Every structure is written in C-alpha cells, then in structure tokens.
Coordinates of C-alpha atoms in Angstrom, one line a residue:
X188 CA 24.1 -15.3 -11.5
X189 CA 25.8 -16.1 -8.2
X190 CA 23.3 -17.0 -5.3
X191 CA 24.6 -14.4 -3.3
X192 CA 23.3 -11.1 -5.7
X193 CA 20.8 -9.2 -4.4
X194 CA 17.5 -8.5 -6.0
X195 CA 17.9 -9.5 -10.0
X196 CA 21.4 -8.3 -9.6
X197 CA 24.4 -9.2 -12.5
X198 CA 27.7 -7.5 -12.0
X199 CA 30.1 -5.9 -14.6
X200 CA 33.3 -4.0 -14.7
X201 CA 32.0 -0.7 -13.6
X202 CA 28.4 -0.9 -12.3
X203 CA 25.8 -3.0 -11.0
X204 CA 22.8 -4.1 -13.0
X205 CA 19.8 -4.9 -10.9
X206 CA 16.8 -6.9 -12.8
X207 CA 13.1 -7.4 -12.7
X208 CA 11.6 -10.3 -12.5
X209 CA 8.6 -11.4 -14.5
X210 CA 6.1 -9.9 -11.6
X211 CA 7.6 -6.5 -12.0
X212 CA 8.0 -6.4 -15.5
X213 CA 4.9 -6.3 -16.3
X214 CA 3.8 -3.0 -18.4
X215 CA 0.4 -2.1 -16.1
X216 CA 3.2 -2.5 -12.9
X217 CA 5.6 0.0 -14.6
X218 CA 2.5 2.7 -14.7
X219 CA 2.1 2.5 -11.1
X220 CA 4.3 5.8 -8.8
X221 CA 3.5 6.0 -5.7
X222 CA 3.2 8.4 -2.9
X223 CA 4.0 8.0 0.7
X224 CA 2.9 11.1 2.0
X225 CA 3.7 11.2 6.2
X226 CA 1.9 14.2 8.2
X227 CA 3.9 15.2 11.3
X228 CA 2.8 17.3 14.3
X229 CA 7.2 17.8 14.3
X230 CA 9.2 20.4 13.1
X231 CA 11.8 18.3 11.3
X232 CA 15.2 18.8 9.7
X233 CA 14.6 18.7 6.1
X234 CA 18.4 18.7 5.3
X235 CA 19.0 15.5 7.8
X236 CA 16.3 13.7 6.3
X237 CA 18.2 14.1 3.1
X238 CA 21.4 13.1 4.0
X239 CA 20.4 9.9 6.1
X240 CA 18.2 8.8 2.9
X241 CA 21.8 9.4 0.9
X242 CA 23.5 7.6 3.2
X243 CA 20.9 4.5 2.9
X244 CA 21.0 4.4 -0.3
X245 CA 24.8 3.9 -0.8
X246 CA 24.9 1.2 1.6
X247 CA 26.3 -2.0 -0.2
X248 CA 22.8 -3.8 -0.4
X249 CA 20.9 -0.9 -0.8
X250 CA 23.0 0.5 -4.1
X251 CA 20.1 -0.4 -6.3
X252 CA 17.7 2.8 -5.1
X253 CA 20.5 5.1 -6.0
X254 CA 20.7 4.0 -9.6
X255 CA 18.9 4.9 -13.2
X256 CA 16.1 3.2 -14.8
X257 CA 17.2 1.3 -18.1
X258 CA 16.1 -1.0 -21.0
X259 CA 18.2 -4.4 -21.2
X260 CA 18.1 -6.0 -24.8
X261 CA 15.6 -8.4 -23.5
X262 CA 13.2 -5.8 -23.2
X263 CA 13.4 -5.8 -19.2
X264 CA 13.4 -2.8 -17.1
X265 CA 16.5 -2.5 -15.3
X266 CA 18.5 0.1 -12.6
X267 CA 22.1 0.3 -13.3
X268 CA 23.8 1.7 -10.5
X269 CA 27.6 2.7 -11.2
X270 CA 30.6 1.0 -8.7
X271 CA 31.9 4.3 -8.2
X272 CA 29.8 7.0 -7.7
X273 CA 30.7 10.4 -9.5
X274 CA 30.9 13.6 -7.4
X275 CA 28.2 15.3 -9.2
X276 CA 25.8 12.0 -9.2
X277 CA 22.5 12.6 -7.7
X278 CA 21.3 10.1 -4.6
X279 CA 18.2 11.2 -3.9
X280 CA 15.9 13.9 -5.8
X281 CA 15.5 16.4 -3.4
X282 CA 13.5 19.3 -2.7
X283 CA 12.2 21.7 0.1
X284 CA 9.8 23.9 0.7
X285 CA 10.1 26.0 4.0
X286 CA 6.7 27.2 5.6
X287 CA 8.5 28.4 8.7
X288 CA 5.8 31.7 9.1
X289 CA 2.3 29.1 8.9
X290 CA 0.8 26.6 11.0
X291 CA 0.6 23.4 8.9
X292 CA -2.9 23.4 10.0
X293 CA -3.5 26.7 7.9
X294 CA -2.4 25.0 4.7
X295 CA -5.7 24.6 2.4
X296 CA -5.0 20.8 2.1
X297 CA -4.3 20.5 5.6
X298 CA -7.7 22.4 6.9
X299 CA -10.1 19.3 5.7
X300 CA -8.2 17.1 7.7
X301 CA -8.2 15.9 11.4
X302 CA -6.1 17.8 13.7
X303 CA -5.5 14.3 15.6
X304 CA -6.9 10.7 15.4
X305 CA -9.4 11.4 18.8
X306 CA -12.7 11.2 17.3
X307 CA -13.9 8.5 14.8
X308 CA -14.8 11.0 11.7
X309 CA -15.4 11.0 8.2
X310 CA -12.7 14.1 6.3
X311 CA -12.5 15.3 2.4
X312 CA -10.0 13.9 1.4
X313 CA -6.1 15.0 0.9
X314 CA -6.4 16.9 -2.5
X315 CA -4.9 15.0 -5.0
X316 CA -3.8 18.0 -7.2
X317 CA -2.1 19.6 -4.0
X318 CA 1.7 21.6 -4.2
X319 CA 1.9 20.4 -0.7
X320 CA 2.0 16.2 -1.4
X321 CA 4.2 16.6 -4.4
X322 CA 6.4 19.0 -6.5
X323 CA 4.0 20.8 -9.0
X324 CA 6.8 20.4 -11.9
X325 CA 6.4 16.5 -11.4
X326 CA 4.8 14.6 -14.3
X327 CA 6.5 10.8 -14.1
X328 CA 3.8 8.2 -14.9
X329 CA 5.9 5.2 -15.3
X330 CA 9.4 3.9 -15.4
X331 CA 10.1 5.3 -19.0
X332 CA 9.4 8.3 -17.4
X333 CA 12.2 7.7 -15.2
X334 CA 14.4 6.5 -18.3
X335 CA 14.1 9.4 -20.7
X336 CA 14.6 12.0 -17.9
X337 CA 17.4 9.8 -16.1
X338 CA 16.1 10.9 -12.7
X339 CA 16.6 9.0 -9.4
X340 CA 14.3 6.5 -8.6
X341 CA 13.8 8.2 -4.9
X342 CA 12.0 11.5 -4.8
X343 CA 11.7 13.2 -1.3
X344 CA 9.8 16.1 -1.1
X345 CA 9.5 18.1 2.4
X346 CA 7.8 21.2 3.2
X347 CA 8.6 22.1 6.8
X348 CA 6.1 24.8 8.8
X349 CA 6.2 26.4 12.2
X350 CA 4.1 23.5 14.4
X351 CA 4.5 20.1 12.0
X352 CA 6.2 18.7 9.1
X353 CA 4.4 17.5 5.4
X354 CA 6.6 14.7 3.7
X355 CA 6.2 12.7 0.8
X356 CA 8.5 10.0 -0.6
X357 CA 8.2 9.2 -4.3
X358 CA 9.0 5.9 -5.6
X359 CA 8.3 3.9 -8.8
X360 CA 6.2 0.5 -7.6
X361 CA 8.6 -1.5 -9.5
X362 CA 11.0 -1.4 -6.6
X363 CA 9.0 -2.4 -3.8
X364 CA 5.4 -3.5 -1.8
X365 CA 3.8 -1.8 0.9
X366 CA 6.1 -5.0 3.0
X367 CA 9.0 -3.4 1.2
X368 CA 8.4 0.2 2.0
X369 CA 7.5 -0.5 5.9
X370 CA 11.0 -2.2 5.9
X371 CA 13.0 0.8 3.8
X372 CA 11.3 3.5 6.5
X373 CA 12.5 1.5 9.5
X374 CA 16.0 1.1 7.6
X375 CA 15.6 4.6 7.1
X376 CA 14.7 5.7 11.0
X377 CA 17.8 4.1 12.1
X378 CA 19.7 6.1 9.6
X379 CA 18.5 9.3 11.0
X380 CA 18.6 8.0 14.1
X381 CA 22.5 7.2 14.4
X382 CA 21.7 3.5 14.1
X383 CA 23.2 3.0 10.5
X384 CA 25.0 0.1 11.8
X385 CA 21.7 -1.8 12.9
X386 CA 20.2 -1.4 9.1
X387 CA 19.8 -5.5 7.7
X388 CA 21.2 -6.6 4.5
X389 CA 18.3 -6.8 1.7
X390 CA 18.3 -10.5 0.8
X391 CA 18.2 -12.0 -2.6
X392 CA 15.3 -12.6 -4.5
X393 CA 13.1 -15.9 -4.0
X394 CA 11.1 -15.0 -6.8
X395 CA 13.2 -18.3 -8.9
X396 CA 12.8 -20.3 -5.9
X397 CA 9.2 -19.5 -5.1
X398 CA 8.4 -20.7 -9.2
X399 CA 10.7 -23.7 -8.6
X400 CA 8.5 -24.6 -5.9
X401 CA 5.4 -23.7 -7.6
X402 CA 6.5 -26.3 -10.6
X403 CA 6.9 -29.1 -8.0
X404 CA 3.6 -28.2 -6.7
X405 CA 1.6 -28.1 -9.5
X406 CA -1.1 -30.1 -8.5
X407 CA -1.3 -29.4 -4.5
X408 CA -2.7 -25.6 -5.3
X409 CA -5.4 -24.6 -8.2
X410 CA -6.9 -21.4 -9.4
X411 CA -10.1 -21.0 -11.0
X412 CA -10.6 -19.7 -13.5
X413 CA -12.9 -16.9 -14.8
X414 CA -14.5 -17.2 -18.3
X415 CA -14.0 -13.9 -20.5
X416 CA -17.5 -13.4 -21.2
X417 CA -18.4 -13.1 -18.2
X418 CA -15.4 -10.7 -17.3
X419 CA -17.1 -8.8 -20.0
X420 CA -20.2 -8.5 -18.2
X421 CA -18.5 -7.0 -15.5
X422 CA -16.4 -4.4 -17.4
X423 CA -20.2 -3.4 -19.7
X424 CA -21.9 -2.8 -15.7
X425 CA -19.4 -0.8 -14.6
X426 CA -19.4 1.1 -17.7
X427 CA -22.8 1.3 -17.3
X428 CA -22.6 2.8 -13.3
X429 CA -20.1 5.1 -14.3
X430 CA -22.2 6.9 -16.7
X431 CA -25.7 6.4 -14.7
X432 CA -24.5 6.6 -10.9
X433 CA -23.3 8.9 -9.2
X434 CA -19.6 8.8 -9.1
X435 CA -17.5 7.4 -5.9
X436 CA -15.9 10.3 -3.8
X437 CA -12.7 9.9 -2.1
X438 CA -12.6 11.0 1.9
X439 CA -10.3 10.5 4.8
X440 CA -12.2 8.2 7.5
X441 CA -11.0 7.9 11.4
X442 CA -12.4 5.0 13.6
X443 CA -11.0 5.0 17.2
X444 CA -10.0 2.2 19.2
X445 CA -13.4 2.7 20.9
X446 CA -15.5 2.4 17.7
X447 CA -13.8 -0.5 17.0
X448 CA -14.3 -1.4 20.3
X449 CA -18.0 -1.4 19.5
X450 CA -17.8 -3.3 16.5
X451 CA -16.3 -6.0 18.1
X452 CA -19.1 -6.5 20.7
X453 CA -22.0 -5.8 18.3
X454 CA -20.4 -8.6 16.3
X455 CA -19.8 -11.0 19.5
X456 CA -23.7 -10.4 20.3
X457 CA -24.0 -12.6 17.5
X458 CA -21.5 -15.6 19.1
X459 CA -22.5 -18.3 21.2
X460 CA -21.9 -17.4 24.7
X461 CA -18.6 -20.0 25.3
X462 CA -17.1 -18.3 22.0
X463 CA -14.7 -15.7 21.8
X464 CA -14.5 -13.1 18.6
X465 CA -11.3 -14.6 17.5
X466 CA -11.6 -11.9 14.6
X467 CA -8.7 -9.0 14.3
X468 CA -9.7 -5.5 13.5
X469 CA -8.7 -5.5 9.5
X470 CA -11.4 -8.2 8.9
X471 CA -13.3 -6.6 11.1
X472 CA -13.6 -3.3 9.5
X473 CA -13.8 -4.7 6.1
X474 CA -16.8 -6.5 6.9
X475 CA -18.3 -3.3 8.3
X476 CA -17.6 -1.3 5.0
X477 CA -18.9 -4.3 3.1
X478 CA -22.4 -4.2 4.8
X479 CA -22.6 -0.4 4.7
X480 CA -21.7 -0.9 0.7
X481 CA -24.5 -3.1 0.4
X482 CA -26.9 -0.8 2.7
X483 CA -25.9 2.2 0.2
X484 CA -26.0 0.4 -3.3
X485 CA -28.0 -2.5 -3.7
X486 CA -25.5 -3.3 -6.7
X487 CA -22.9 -4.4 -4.2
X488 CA -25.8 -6.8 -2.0
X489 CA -22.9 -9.5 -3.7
X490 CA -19.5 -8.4 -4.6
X491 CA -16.0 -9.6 -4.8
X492 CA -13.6 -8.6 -2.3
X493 CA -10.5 -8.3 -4.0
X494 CA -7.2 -8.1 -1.4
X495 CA -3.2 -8.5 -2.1
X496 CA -1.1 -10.3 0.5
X497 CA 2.1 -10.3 1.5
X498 CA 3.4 -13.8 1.0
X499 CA 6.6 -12.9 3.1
X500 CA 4.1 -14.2 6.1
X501 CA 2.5 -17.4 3.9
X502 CA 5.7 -19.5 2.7
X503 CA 7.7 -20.6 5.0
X504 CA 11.5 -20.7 2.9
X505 CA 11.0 -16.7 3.6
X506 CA 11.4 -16.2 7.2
X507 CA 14.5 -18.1 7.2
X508 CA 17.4 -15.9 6.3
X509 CA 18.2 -12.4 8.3
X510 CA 17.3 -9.6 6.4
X511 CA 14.4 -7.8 4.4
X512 CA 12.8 -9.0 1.1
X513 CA 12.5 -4.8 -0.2
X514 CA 10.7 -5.7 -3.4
X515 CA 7.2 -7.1 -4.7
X516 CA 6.3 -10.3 -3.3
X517 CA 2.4 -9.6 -3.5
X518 CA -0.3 -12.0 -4.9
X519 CA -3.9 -10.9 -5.4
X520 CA -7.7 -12.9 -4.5
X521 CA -11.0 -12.5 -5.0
X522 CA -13.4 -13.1 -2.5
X523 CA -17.3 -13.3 -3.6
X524 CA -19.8 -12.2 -1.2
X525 CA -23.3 -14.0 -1.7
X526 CA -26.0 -12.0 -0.5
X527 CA -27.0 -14.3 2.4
X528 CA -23.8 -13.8 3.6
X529 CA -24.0 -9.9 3.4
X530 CA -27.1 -9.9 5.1
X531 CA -25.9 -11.6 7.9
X532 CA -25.4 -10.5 11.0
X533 CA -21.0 -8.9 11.1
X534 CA -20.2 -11.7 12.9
X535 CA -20.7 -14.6 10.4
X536 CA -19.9 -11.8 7.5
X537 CA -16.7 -11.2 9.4
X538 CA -16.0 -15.2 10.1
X539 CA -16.8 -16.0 6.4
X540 CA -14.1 -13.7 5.4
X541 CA -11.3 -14.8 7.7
X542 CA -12.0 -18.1 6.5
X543 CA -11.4 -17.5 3.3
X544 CA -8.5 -15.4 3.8
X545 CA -7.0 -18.4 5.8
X546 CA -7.7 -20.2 2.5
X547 CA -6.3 -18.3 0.1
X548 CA -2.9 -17.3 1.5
X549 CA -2.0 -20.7 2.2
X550 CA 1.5 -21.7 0.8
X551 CA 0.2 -23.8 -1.7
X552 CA -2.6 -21.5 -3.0
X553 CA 0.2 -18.8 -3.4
X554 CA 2.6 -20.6 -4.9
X555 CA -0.1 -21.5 -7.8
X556 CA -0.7 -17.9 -8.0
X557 CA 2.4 -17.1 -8.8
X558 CA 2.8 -20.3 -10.9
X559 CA -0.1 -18.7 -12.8
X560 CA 0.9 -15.4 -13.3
X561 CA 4.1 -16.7 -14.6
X562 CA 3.0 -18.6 -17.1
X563 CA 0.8 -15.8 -18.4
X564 CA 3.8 -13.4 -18.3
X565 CA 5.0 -16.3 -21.0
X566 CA 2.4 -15.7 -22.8
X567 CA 1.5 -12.1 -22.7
X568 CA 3.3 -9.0 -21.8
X569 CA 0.7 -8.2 -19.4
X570 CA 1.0 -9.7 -15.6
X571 CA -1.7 -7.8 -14.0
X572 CA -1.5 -8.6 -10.2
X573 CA -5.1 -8.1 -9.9
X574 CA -5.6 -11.5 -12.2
X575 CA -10.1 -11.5 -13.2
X576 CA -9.1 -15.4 -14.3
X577 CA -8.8 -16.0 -10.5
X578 CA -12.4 -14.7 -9.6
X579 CA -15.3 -16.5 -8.7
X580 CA -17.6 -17.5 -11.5
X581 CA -20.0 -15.0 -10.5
X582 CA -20.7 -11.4 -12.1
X583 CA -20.6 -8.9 -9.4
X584 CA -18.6 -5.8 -8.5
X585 CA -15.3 -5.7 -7.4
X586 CA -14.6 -4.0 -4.5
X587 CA -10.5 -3.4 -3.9
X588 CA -8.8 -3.8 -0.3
X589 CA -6.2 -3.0 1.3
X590 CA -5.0 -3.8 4.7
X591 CA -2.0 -1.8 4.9
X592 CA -2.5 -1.2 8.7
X593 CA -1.3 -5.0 8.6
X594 CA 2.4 -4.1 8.0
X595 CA 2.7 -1.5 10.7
X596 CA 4.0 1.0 7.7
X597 CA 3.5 3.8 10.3
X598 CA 5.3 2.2 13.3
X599 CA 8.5 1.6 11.2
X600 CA 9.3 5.3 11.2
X601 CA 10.5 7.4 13.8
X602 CA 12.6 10.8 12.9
X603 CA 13.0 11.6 16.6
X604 CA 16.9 12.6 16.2
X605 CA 15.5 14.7 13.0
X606 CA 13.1 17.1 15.0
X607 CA 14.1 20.7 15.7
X608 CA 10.6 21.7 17.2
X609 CA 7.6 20.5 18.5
X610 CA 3.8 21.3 17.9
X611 CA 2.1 23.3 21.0
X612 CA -0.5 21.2 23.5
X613 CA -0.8 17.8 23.8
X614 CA -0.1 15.0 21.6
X615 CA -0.5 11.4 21.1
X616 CA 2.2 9.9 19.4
X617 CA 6.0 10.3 20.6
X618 CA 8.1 12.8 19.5
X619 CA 9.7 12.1 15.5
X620 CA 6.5 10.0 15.1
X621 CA 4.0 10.4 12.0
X622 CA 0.4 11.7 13.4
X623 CA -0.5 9.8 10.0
X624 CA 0.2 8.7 6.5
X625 CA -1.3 7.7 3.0
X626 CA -0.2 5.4 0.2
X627 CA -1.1 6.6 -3.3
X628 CA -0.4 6.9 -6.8
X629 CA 1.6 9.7 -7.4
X630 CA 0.1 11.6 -10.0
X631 CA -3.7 11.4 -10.5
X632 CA -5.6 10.7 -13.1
X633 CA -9.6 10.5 -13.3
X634 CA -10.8 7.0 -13.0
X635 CA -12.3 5.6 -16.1
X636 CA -14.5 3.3 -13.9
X637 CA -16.4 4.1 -11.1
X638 CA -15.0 1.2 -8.9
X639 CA -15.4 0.7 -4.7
X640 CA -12.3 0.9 -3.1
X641 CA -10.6 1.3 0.7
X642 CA -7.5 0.9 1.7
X643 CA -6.7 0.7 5.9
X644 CA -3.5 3.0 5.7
X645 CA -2.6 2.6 9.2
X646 CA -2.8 2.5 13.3
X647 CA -2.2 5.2 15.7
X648 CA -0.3 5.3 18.7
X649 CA -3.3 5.7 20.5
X650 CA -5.1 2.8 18.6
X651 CA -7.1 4.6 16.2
X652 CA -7.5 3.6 12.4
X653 CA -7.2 6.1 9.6
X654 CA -8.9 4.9 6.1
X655 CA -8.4 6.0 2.8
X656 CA -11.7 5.1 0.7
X657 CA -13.7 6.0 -2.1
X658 CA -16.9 4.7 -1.6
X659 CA -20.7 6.0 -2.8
X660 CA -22.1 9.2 -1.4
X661 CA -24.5 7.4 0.3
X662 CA -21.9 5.4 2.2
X663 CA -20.4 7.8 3.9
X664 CA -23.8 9.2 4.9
X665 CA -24.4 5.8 6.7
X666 CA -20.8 5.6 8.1
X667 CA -21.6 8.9 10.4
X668 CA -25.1 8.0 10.9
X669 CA -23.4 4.9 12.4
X670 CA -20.7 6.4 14.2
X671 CA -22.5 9.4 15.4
X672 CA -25.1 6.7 17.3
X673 CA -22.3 3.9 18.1
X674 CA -23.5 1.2 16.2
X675 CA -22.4 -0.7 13.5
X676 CA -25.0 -2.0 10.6

C-alpha cells in the first residue's frame, strides 16, 4: 500500500477500495448509525444542501463517502468507490420533506423543546421514534444493512418549514468520530458556502503508525486490568436495577453561560484564596451531574466515569501534516469515583477528575490502549471501544460521558449562503447557524440495561450548553431544584 492512500485505501483498475482497520472492524462498531440531527431557526435550501454534500463527496480525497459497503475475502468491511462514476450512481441518499405552511415550532417533536438556549432548563427529550429526525421507511442497523440494500453510506434528510429548518445527516460510525464529523461539516460549510477550494485533503491513516509506536512503547504505558468476575458483578447489579428501579429517562437539559457562571464560583469558594479555578466547563459540568447522581441514587455514591477522547489532541505525530484525520481515532477510560471524593465539595470533585483526565490521555497511556485493543482484536472478533479490562478493580456503576461540546461540532457549520428565509424576532446565533444539535444512534432500540449516561452535545453562540442525558427521575428533579435557586450541590 503506497504511503500516500488515503484512509485504508488499495487501488485497482476501475475503483477504489477503502479499508477498515482493526478499530473499525469490530462487529459491536459496525452496529452503531448515527444521527446528526441540526435544528435551525433558517429557512434553508434543501436542494443546495444536496448538491454541495454531492459535490464533497466526489472530491478526490473525499471519494470514499460516495461509495458502497462491501465484504473483502478477509472478512473486512470495506467501501468500494468506482473511478468513474455512472450517470445514474447515487452520491448522497436524499430526501425532503417541505413544511412550507407550519412553524417548526408547531411540529409535535419540536413543542417539548426550547425555543432558544436563554434559560437554563430541563426539556423531554427529541422523540426518538419521530418522522421529523429521520425517514420513517429507514430500518439500517449496521453496515450489512448498508451491504444488502447497496445504499450510500450518506443519508441527508431535510424537512424545511416556514420560520426554521430540521436536518439530519445519517452516517454509519464506521466512517468517522465525533473529531471526524466536526471536520466533514466545516468541509461541508465551505462547500455551500462557495469555498470548495478552501476544503483540506483527508490525510492517511496513522492507525499503522500509532501501533508501530505502541510496540516500541510497550513498557512506557500500562493498562489495568479488570478481572471477569467481577465484571460479572457489575453486569448481575445492573440487571438487577433494571428490573427493580425505576428506569432512566432521557431529556434535553440547557445550562447558560450564567449557570455555569455559578458553578464556577460555588466551586472556587472551595479554593485557597491565591488559587484560581483552572477548571474548564466540560469537567466542570461533569462533576456537577456526578454529585447530583450520587444525591439521587445512592447506588452511584462511587461510580466509574467512563469518557472517549480524541487522541488527534494527545499524540503529537498527528498535528503534523495539513489536513483532517475523518475517521475513528477514539480510545476509551474509566474513571472510579470513591465516595470521599463524591462527597466532596465540586471543587476537589472537579480537580480529581481533571487530573485524571490529564493522566489518561497522555501519549503513552493511549498508545497502550490502542496497543491493547489490537491485540484483543487478534484474538477475538470483538474490539469494544468501551474496553471493562481497563476499569478500576472496583464494582460500581458505569456512568457514560461525552464531551462533544469539546470539538466545537456546532461551530463547524454554517449554511449562511444556503438560507432563503429567516425566523421572525430576535435571535442569537448568525444567520445559516444551527440554534442546536444532537448526536445519536440512528434507529432506537430499548436499552437492555438501565445505565447513566450524558453526553455535552454542544455550545451556543451565546455561551449556553445544551445536554443530552438520561439520568434517574430523581436527577432531574434535583437539577431544577438547583437551577431554579442558583446553586449547584
């Protein structure tokens, strides 16, 4: 393979074959479709937003989101783009709904959700089952979905109405991170934007490199790891919840710049007076929902954080080269929360927790992660990027994070050239800008176990953060009690 390809790429006569590599191989990572769904308070051209995302995709490093899912003889999952494009080949699966006679905000999913970001709030959340975030006829629920039906690997769905814009792009998680996807949108905005020029090159993946590394560096980076038995006793209490607790509800959850605000000096009343709060808002607000947890359930008085990184921003060989890694380059930790530290006042909660996220993205601790999950992909067929081995020998609950605000997902996009009308009254976010956005899977299915999660989708213009979490009842009950008096826990 020549060290100029592109992602897992081998050329033939007449089309490009562009590979997986071990991470995204793995058979749980084909399951996973997601949903970008982006809420606009813009009236936008659905046909422009078509043909720009055509016109992205048949750029010469970008060929591989126009192709066709496949099966290699090794058993790999492929996408096999063709040199020459036929005239009736399909980019991008397309469809469009127009709701030209409505107010978005009179759409049934739409009326449980903010209006704008002004107000820290707790919503219901988006309706998973909903027409409006994805085509009714669509069933995909992995990559051999994609194979037997020979559908594009790019599904945009847009449903225009008279004051605002509902848009969801639909995309296998085999192709890219929540890193990748912020840098496809901003490749995207300067299609649609007349910038086409201006797009970077997708650079070739490091993936070989990284593990070449990793080998040298066996011994500077070591994971530890978590005996069965007790990840047994984890899986038997979470059985156990889900049939005797009440089950975790999803919701939408606002906090402004100025609840934030507070946060941060509730927290630096707990710092000696010559030290500043060095601590950024993601830690911050994760160390807020981890005390309101613990308030709501004593089960989660300990519990293991568990957070994916981008490792773009922890080894150095990848800010090099000009251009965008759009693929998965993710690694997963767990971080275990005694109860002394929960307790604590959010400052030392919050400090704990940067700590050891210093820790565990160093460049040696990811490249034995990945040095790890290799050699189980070696031997097993299952490279779970949410690895139990790697936990703390302690039985508690996970609780999954997600710090998506992080990678400024939202920022990348602007459709400003795209807009044809414009919402009534005033706004906070420029024209062609998303008023918000969430990241999910696809297609939903009822969880089997009632596990914690949130996930901080993203940052408004203005400065307020939008949440996606599905948390206790009793959670949420202390989140409004909080915000509704200004304090944190």
């Amino acid at each position: 393979m020549s060290s100029l390809s592109l992602p897992g790429e081998e050329k033939a006569m007449d089309h490009q074959v562009f590979t997986t590599n071990f991470f995204e191989n793995d058979a749980e990572f084909q399951k996973m479709i997601m949903r970008t769904t982006v809420r606009f308070n813009d009236r936008l051209d659905p046909e422009m937003l078509r043909s720009s995302l055509s016109e992205l995709v048949q750029l010469p490093t970008w060929r591989k989101f126009a192709g066709r899912f496949s099966i290699n003889s090794e058993g790999r999952v492929q996408i096999i783009t063709p040199h020459t494009l036929p005239d009736d080949y399909v980019l991008v699966d397309y469809r469009h709904v127009d709701c030209a006679h409505r107010n978005i905000g009179d759409h049934e999913a739409v009326a449980k959700l903010p209006e704008n970001l002004k107000a820290s709030s707790v919503h219901h959340t988006w309706g998973q089952e909903s027409s409006l975030f994805r085509p009714d006829d669509f069933t995909a629920t992995s990559t051999h979905s994609y194979i037997a039906d020979s559908r594009p690997p790019l599904l945009l769905y847009v449903t225009t109405f008279r004051d605002g814009t509902m848009m969801s792009l639909i995309w296998p998680h085999v192709l890219f991170d929540g890193a990748g996807l912020a840098a496809f949108l901003g490749a995207w905005s300067l299609v649609v934007n007349g910038k086409i020029s201006q797009v970077p090159p997708i650079l070739p993946d490091p993936m070989p490199n990284i593990m070449d590394e990793a080998t040298m560096a066996k011994e500077q980076g070591q994971l530890p790891k978590f005996p069965v038995h007790k990840l047994l006793l984890i899986v038997v209490w979470m059985l156990w919840r889900t049939w005797t607790k009440p089950r975790n509800e999803r919701r939408f959850v606002v906090l402004t710049k100025e609840s934030v605000a507070r946060l941060r000096h509730r927290a630096a009343l707990g710092a000696p007076a010559d030290k500043e709060c060095k601590i950024s808002d993601g830690v911050l607000i994760t160390a807020w929902i981890a005390k309101t947890l613990a308030a709501a359930d004593k089960d989660y008085t300990t519990s293991n954080i568990v957070c994916a990184v981008n490792v773009r921003r922890s080894l150095p060989e990848l800010q090099v080269l000009t251009g965008e890694y759009i693929q998965n380059l993710v690694a997963s930790f767990f971080i275990t929360l005694p109860q002394t530290i929960v307790q604590a006042p959010l400052l030392q909660l919050a400090s704990f927790l940067r700590g050891e996220i210093r820790e565990r993205t160093s460049a040696a601790s990811v490249r034995a992660y990945f040095r790890d999950r290799h050699e189980a992909s070696l031997a097993s067929s299952k490279t779970n990027i949410y690895d139990p081995r790697t936990a703390a020998h302690t039985v508690v609950l996970p609780v999954f994070v997600n710090n998506m605000a992080s990678l400024c997902i939202a920022e990348q996009l602007d459709f400003g050239s795209a807009v044809v009308g414009t919402a009534q009254g005033k706004r906070t976010n420029r024209i062609g800008t998303p008023l918000y956005f969430r990241n999910s899977n696809a297609v939903w299915t009822e969880q089997k176990l009632n596990m914690a999660s949130f996930a901080v989708q993203g940052r408004s213009e203005e400065g307020s953060y939008y949440l996606d979490a599905c948390l206790p009842p009793r959670a949420y009950v202390l989140m409004e009690e909080s915000l509704r008096v200004g304090e944190a826990l």
